[in-house]
Short mmCIF file of C-alpha atoms and ligand atoms in Angstrom, two decimals:
data_model
loop_
_atom_site.label_atom_id
_atom_site.label_comp_id
_atom_site.label_asym_id
_atom_site.label_seq_id
_atom_site.Cartn_x
_atom_site.Cartn_y
_atom_site.Cartn_z
CA MET Z 1 136.20 84.74 -209.29
CA THR Z 2 134.25 82.57 -206.90
CA ASP Z 3 130.85 83.09 -206.11
CA ALA Z 4 129.68 83.63 -202.23
CA SER Z 5 131.85 82.75 -199.52
CA PRO Z 6 131.23 79.62 -197.71
CA ALA Z 7 129.95 81.37 -194.70
CA LEU Z 8 127.21 82.72 -196.99
CA ARG Z 9 126.31 79.49 -198.77
CA PRO Z 10 124.10 76.87 -196.73
CA TYR Z 11 126.41 74.56 -195.05
CA VAL Z 12 127.30 71.22 -197.09
CA GLY Z 13 129.76 68.74 -195.56
CA ARG Z 14 131.11 65.63 -196.84
CA PHE Z 15 132.96 62.37 -195.63
CA ALA Z 16 134.82 60.86 -198.63
CA PRO Z 17 136.33 57.48 -197.87
CA SER Z 18 138.05 55.31 -200.62
CA PRO Z 19 136.74 51.65 -200.33
CA SER Z 20 140.02 50.06 -199.88
CA GLY Z 21 138.87 48.42 -196.67
CA PRO Z 22 136.57 48.77 -193.63
CA LEU Z 23 136.59 51.97 -191.52
CA HIS Z 24 139.09 52.07 -188.61
CA ALA Z 25 139.59 54.26 -185.43
CA GLY Z 26 141.24 56.74 -187.55
CA SER Z 27 138.76 57.19 -190.41
CA ILE Z 28 135.79 56.98 -187.85
CA ALA Z 29 137.23 59.97 -185.93
CA THR Z 30 137.40 61.96 -189.35
CA ALA Z 31 133.93 60.95 -189.94
CA LEU Z 32 132.52 61.87 -186.74
CA GLY Z 33 134.36 65.11 -186.82
CA SER Z 34 132.94 66.10 -190.18
CA TRP Z 35 129.49 64.74 -189.25
CA LEU Z 36 129.48 66.85 -185.73
CA ASP Z 37 130.60 69.99 -187.81
CA ALA Z 38 127.93 69.56 -190.37
CA ARG Z 39 125.14 69.07 -187.89
CA ALA Z 40 126.45 71.89 -185.47
CA HIS Z 41 125.99 74.10 -188.41
CA GLY Z 42 122.45 72.74 -189.01
CA GLY Z 43 123.76 71.65 -192.56
CA ARG Z 44 123.59 68.52 -194.73
CA TRP Z 45 126.33 65.84 -194.38
CA LEU Z 46 127.07 63.76 -197.54
CA VAL Z 47 128.86 60.44 -197.99
CA ARG Z 48 131.04 60.22 -201.21
CA ILE Z 49 132.59 56.79 -201.96
CA GLU Z 50 135.75 57.67 -203.80
CA ASP Z 51 136.23 54.42 -205.74
CA ILE Z 52 138.29 55.60 -209.01
CA ASP Z 53 141.35 53.58 -208.19
CA PRO Z 54 140.10 50.04 -208.65
CA PRO Z 55 143.50 48.47 -207.92
CA ARG Z 56 143.50 49.91 -204.31
CA GLU Z 57 139.84 48.64 -203.74
CA GLN Z 58 138.66 45.72 -202.06
CA THR Z 59 135.20 44.11 -202.80
CA GLY Z 60 132.38 44.96 -200.63
CA ALA Z 61 134.28 47.87 -198.66
CA ALA Z 62 131.90 50.40 -199.92
CA GLN Z 63 128.75 48.62 -198.38
CA ALA Z 64 130.85 48.00 -195.29
CA ILE Z 65 131.86 51.53 -194.55
CA LEU Z 66 128.06 52.58 -195.19
CA ASN Z 67 126.96 49.79 -192.72
CA THR Z 68 129.40 51.00 -190.12
CA LEU Z 69 128.29 54.64 -190.33
CA GLN Z 70 124.66 53.57 -189.86
CA ARG Z 71 125.56 51.44 -186.98
CA LEU Z 72 127.30 54.27 -185.20
CA GLY Z 73 124.16 56.66 -185.94
CA LEU Z 74 126.06 58.71 -188.48
CA HIS Z 75 123.35 59.16 -190.76
CA TRP Z 76 123.79 60.97 -194.17
CA ASP Z 77 121.47 63.16 -196.35
CA ASP Z 78 120.93 62.40 -199.93
CA THR Z 79 122.08 59.15 -201.67
CA PRO Z 80 125.80 58.30 -201.24
CA LEU Z 81 127.84 59.22 -204.28
CA ARG Z 82 130.08 56.94 -206.18
CA GLN Z 83 132.84 59.03 -207.80
CA SER Z 84 133.14 56.09 -210.61
CA ALA Z 85 129.53 56.74 -211.64
CA HIS Z 86 130.33 59.93 -213.26
CA LEU Z 87 133.75 59.99 -214.61
CA ASP Z 88 132.92 62.36 -217.46
CA ARG Z 89 132.91 65.17 -215.18
CA PHE Z 90 136.59 64.69 -214.82
CA GLU Z 91 137.15 64.15 -218.75
CA HIS Z 92 135.14 67.56 -219.16
CA ALA Z 93 137.43 69.47 -216.54
CA LEU Z 94 140.67 68.03 -218.26
CA ARG Z 95 139.22 69.13 -221.54
CA SER Z 96 138.51 72.52 -220.16
CA LEU Z 97 141.84 72.94 -218.72
CA GLU Z 98 143.59 71.64 -222.05
CA ALA Z 99 141.51 74.29 -223.76
CA GLY Z 100 143.12 76.79 -221.56
CA GLY Z 101 146.49 75.95 -221.84
CA GLN Z 102 146.66 74.92 -218.10
CA VAL Z 103 147.68 71.21 -218.45
CA TYR Z 104 150.20 69.60 -220.60
CA PRO Z 105 150.82 65.91 -221.53
CA CYS Z 106 154.02 64.49 -219.73
CA GLY Z 107 155.91 61.54 -221.15
CA CYS Z 108 158.09 60.87 -218.15
CA THR Z 109 158.37 57.69 -216.56
CA ARG Z 110 158.65 57.43 -212.83
CA ARG Z 111 162.08 56.08 -213.13
CA GLU Z 112 163.03 59.21 -215.49
CA ILE Z 113 161.64 61.60 -213.04
CA ALA Z 114 163.54 59.82 -210.13
CA ASP Z 115 166.68 59.87 -211.98
CA SER Z 116 166.42 63.41 -212.73
CA GLN Z 117 166.05 64.12 -208.96
CA SER Z 118 168.33 61.48 -207.46
CA SER Z 119 171.82 62.99 -208.53
CA GLY Z 120 173.76 63.50 -205.40
CA SER Z 121 171.28 61.79 -203.04
CA ALA Z 122 172.23 57.98 -201.91
CA GLY Z 123 169.46 55.57 -202.01
CA GLY Z 124 166.71 58.02 -203.31
CA ALA Z 125 163.43 56.50 -203.37
CA LEU Z 126 161.92 55.76 -207.01
CA HIS Z 127 158.59 57.70 -206.37
CA ALA Z 128 158.85 61.52 -206.94
CA GLU Z 129 158.63 63.32 -203.80
CA ARG Z 130 160.68 66.14 -204.62
CA PRO Z 131 159.24 68.59 -207.35
CA TYR Z 132 158.55 67.40 -210.88
CA PRO Z 133 161.32 69.05 -213.08
CA GLY Z 134 159.41 70.16 -215.68
CA THR Z 135 160.72 68.23 -218.18
CA CYS Z 136 157.71 68.07 -220.73
CA ARG Z 137 156.73 71.77 -219.82
CA ALA Z 138 157.41 73.06 -223.28
CA GLY Z 139 156.37 70.06 -225.15
CA LEU Z 140 156.92 66.28 -225.49
CA ALA Z 141 160.40 65.48 -226.79
CA PRO Z 142 160.16 63.96 -230.22
CA GLY Z 143 158.97 60.30 -230.44
CA ARG Z 144 157.75 60.60 -226.61
CA GLN Z 145 154.21 59.39 -225.77
CA ALA Z 146 151.88 61.19 -223.79
CA ARG Z 147 151.51 59.22 -220.44
CA ALA Z 148 150.20 61.77 -217.79
CA TRP Z 149 148.61 65.03 -217.56
CA ARG Z 150 150.02 67.70 -215.37
CA LEU Z 151 148.93 71.12 -214.17
CA ARG Z 152 151.13 73.92 -215.30
CA VAL Z 153 151.62 75.75 -211.77
CA ALA Z 154 152.69 79.26 -211.69
CA PRO Z 155 155.20 80.59 -209.10
CA GLY Z 156 153.42 81.85 -205.82
CA VAL Z 157 152.40 81.07 -202.48
CA VAL Z 158 149.01 79.46 -202.03
CA GLN Z 159 147.46 80.69 -198.70
CA PHE Z 160 144.52 79.45 -196.92
CA ASN Z 161 143.08 79.28 -193.32
CA ASP Z 162 142.63 76.27 -191.75
CA ARG Z 163 139.94 76.17 -188.93
CA CYS Z 164 141.99 73.94 -186.78
CA LEU Z 165 145.60 74.71 -187.44
CA GLY Z 166 145.19 78.51 -188.64
CA SER Z 167 147.05 80.10 -191.45
CA GLN Z 168 148.64 77.59 -193.95
CA ALA Z 169 150.87 78.56 -197.04
CA GLN Z 170 152.55 76.38 -199.41
CA GLU Z 171 154.65 77.20 -202.82
CA VAL Z 172 153.40 74.59 -205.01
CA SER Z 173 155.61 75.46 -207.83
CA ARG Z 174 158.62 75.01 -205.69
CA GLU Z 175 157.60 72.07 -203.35
CA VAL Z 176 155.57 69.87 -205.79
CA GLY Z 177 156.13 71.42 -209.22
CA ASP Z 178 153.44 70.59 -212.01
CA PHE Z 179 151.39 67.94 -210.58
CA VAL Z 180 149.54 64.97 -212.17
CA VAL Z 181 145.67 65.48 -212.89
CA ARG Z 182 145.47 62.42 -215.05
CA ARG Z 183 147.61 59.51 -214.22
CA ALA Z 184 149.93 57.33 -216.50
CA ASP Z 185 147.70 54.29 -215.93
CA GLY Z 186 144.63 56.40 -217.39
CA LEU Z 187 143.13 56.73 -213.78
CA TRP Z 188 142.05 60.23 -212.44
CA ALA Z 189 144.25 61.95 -209.92
CA TYR Z 190 142.84 62.18 -206.53
CA GLN Z 191 143.40 66.00 -206.46
CA LEU Z 192 141.32 66.51 -209.49
CA ALA Z 193 138.50 64.02 -208.60
CA VAL Z 194 137.98 65.49 -205.14
CA VAL Z 195 137.96 69.25 -206.34
CA ILE Z 196 135.51 68.33 -209.03
CA ASP Z 197 133.11 66.51 -206.98
CA ASP Z 198 133.24 68.86 -203.75
CA ALA Z 199 132.41 71.64 -206.16
CA ALA Z 200 129.59 69.50 -208.00
CA GLN Z 201 128.11 68.49 -204.49
CA GLY Z 202 128.05 72.01 -203.51
CA VAL Z 203 130.45 71.21 -200.28
CA THR Z 204 131.21 74.20 -198.20
CA ASP Z 205 133.29 72.82 -195.71
CA VAL Z 206 135.87 70.13 -195.87
CA VAL Z 207 136.56 68.36 -192.66
CA ARG Z 208 139.13 65.81 -192.86
CA GLY Z 209 142.26 64.07 -191.51
CA ALA Z 210 145.50 66.14 -191.43
CA ASP Z 211 147.18 63.63 -193.33
CA LEU Z 212 145.53 65.38 -196.26
CA LEU Z 213 146.66 69.00 -195.37
CA GLY Z 214 149.63 68.68 -197.75
CA SER Z 215 147.44 68.39 -200.87
CA THR Z 216 145.07 71.25 -199.77
CA ALA Z 217 147.11 73.95 -201.64
CA ARG Z 218 147.04 71.65 -204.84
CA GLN Z 219 143.39 71.32 -204.49
CA LEU Z 220 142.89 75.11 -203.99
CA LEU Z 221 145.30 75.94 -207.15
CA LEU Z 222 142.99 73.47 -209.13
CA THR Z 223 139.63 75.25 -207.67
CA ARG Z 224 140.97 78.49 -208.54
CA THR Z 225 142.18 77.58 -211.95
CA LEU Z 226 138.75 76.01 -212.73
CA GLY Z 227 136.96 79.07 -211.50
CA LEU Z 228 135.25 76.90 -208.74
CA PRO Z 229 133.91 78.17 -205.37
CA GLU Z 230 136.47 77.51 -202.59
CA PRO Z 231 135.31 75.35 -199.70
CA ARG Z 232 136.64 76.23 -196.12
CA TYR Z 233 139.09 73.43 -194.60
CA MET Z 234 139.40 71.90 -191.34
CA HIS Z 235 141.94 69.28 -190.75
CA LEU Z 236 141.54 67.17 -187.67
CA PRO Z 237 144.25 65.40 -185.75
CA VAL Z 238 145.27 61.89 -187.16
CA VAL Z 239 144.60 58.88 -184.88
CA LEU Z 240 148.04 57.29 -184.62
CA ALA Z 241 148.81 53.56 -184.09
CA ALA Z 242 150.72 52.42 -180.85
CA ASP Z 243 153.84 52.45 -182.94
CA GLY Z 244 153.35 56.25 -183.87
CA HIS Z 245 152.61 55.49 -187.47
CA LYS Z 246 149.09 56.42 -189.14
CA LEU Z 247 146.57 54.03 -188.29
CA SER Z 248 145.54 51.54 -191.08
CA LYS Z 249 144.22 48.18 -191.72
CA GLN Z 250 147.84 47.17 -192.01
CA ASN Z 251 148.99 47.93 -188.33
CA GLY Z 252 146.23 46.36 -186.37
CA ALA Z 253 143.29 48.52 -186.49
CA LEU Z 254 140.73 47.14 -184.41
CA ALA Z 255 137.56 45.91 -186.26
CA VAL Z 256 134.95 48.59 -185.10
CA ASP Z 257 132.00 46.55 -185.99
CA ASP Z 258 132.89 44.24 -183.12
CA GLN Z 259 132.75 46.92 -180.58
CA PRO Z 260 129.67 48.47 -178.79
CA PRO Z 261 128.80 51.97 -181.05
CA LEU Z 262 129.11 54.11 -178.09
CA LEU Z 263 132.34 52.61 -177.24
CA VAL Z 264 133.63 53.29 -180.79
CA LEU Z 265 132.27 57.02 -180.76
CA GLY Z 266 133.67 57.69 -177.29
CA GLN Z 267 137.20 56.75 -178.24
CA ALA Z 268 136.74 58.86 -181.55
CA MET Z 269 135.46 61.78 -179.48
CA THR Z 270 138.13 61.51 -176.76
CA HIS Z 271 140.77 61.27 -179.30
CA LEU Z 272 139.36 64.64 -181.17
CA GLY Z 273 138.84 66.34 -177.83
CA LYS Z 274 142.52 65.59 -176.46
CA HIS Z 275 144.03 67.45 -179.26
CA LEU Z 276 141.06 69.99 -179.92
CA GLY Z 277 140.51 70.87 -176.45
CA PHE Z 278 137.24 69.60 -175.21
CA ASP Z 279 135.72 66.81 -173.04
CA ALA Z 280 133.89 63.79 -174.69
CA PRO Z 281 130.26 63.38 -173.37
CA GLN Z 282 130.03 60.84 -170.63
CA ILE Z 283 129.06 57.44 -171.67
CA SER Z 284 128.27 55.71 -168.22
CA GLY Z 285 124.83 55.00 -167.72
CA ALA Z 286 124.71 54.31 -171.46
CA PRO Z 287 122.64 57.15 -173.06
CA PRO Z 288 121.12 56.04 -176.41
CA LEU Z 289 123.08 56.77 -179.30
CA GLN Z 290 121.15 59.72 -180.62
CA ASN Z 291 121.31 61.58 -176.93
CA TRP Z 292 125.13 61.01 -177.06
CA LEU Z 293 125.29 62.36 -180.61
CA ALA Z 294 123.37 65.41 -179.73
CA GLN Z 295 125.48 66.02 -176.74
CA ALA Z 296 128.56 65.78 -178.72
CA THR Z 297 127.22 68.01 -181.31
CA GLU Z 298 126.60 70.85 -178.41
CA THR Z 299 130.35 70.20 -177.33
CA TRP Z 300 131.53 70.79 -180.98
CA ALA Z 301 129.39 73.83 -181.60
CA ARG Z 302 130.64 75.19 -178.33
CA ARG Z 303 134.35 74.74 -178.97
CA PHE Z 304 134.11 75.96 -182.35
CA GLY Z 305 131.86 79.00 -181.63
CA ILE Z 306 128.99 77.87 -183.93
CA LEU Z 307 126.00 79.65 -183.55
CA ARG Z 308 123.04 77.35 -183.44
CA ALA Z 309 120.02 79.03 -185.02
CA PHE Z 310 117.58 76.03 -185.35
ZN1 ZN H 1 157.25 64.59 -218.12
#
């Protein structure tokens, strides 16, 4: 059972970037949407640096991200949390799942999983995009070493309501299979870490890019298995690069710190409004940052019918 529904808990939102590089137009639109939703609810907005994947991290990126948010007037509540500062939380969760028989060690290599899936398909990628076949579900084969840990996923459809996209459903057992909660390289899987930290920080509302929509059902499964309160979800339209791909540092995202803050925010708001159906506040006459953000918060509250009792 979960405790009070998110609507009955005081709103806590968060922005949770990984320090793999500076913020770009895409991550700024997500940060802005998440900030506006928290402010429109009169709630708290937390920043969490998801720094548990050292090979993908860039020195100085965490501080650069915080500097950019400050510069844009997207101020946070509480001290930003670094995920790497409390890895014991994840260890504890894994041990509790293990005690309940809900996870099991997997000895498969990526190559083995790919091979088991590639029969009949030409030129299949080596990474597992199709469901894990359940090779180690009943125990490791003799002589095999545990590499990763996987959650045992029962058949059934995971349903949830997305505040932007409406009713969503995924049959995780069929589409993903038993998924990894601790990776073969010893690092914590994103799915586990995000669920544990959202709960630990009392997050009621996850507002993030729609590129993460596909992992939401897995996170809900983990949330329910661990008996944690379920957040509400809102997945925002992803900003695409000119070539139609997801915007990233690799495909020419403009350095946002070289542009005026109001221009950056205005572009992010225009993007969100184009997909979500509202107009960005005018920038002509250059209102101070705080005025523009207050207007944008009003716009957001009106669009999503958020009652502002403060
Ligand atoms: Zn396996």
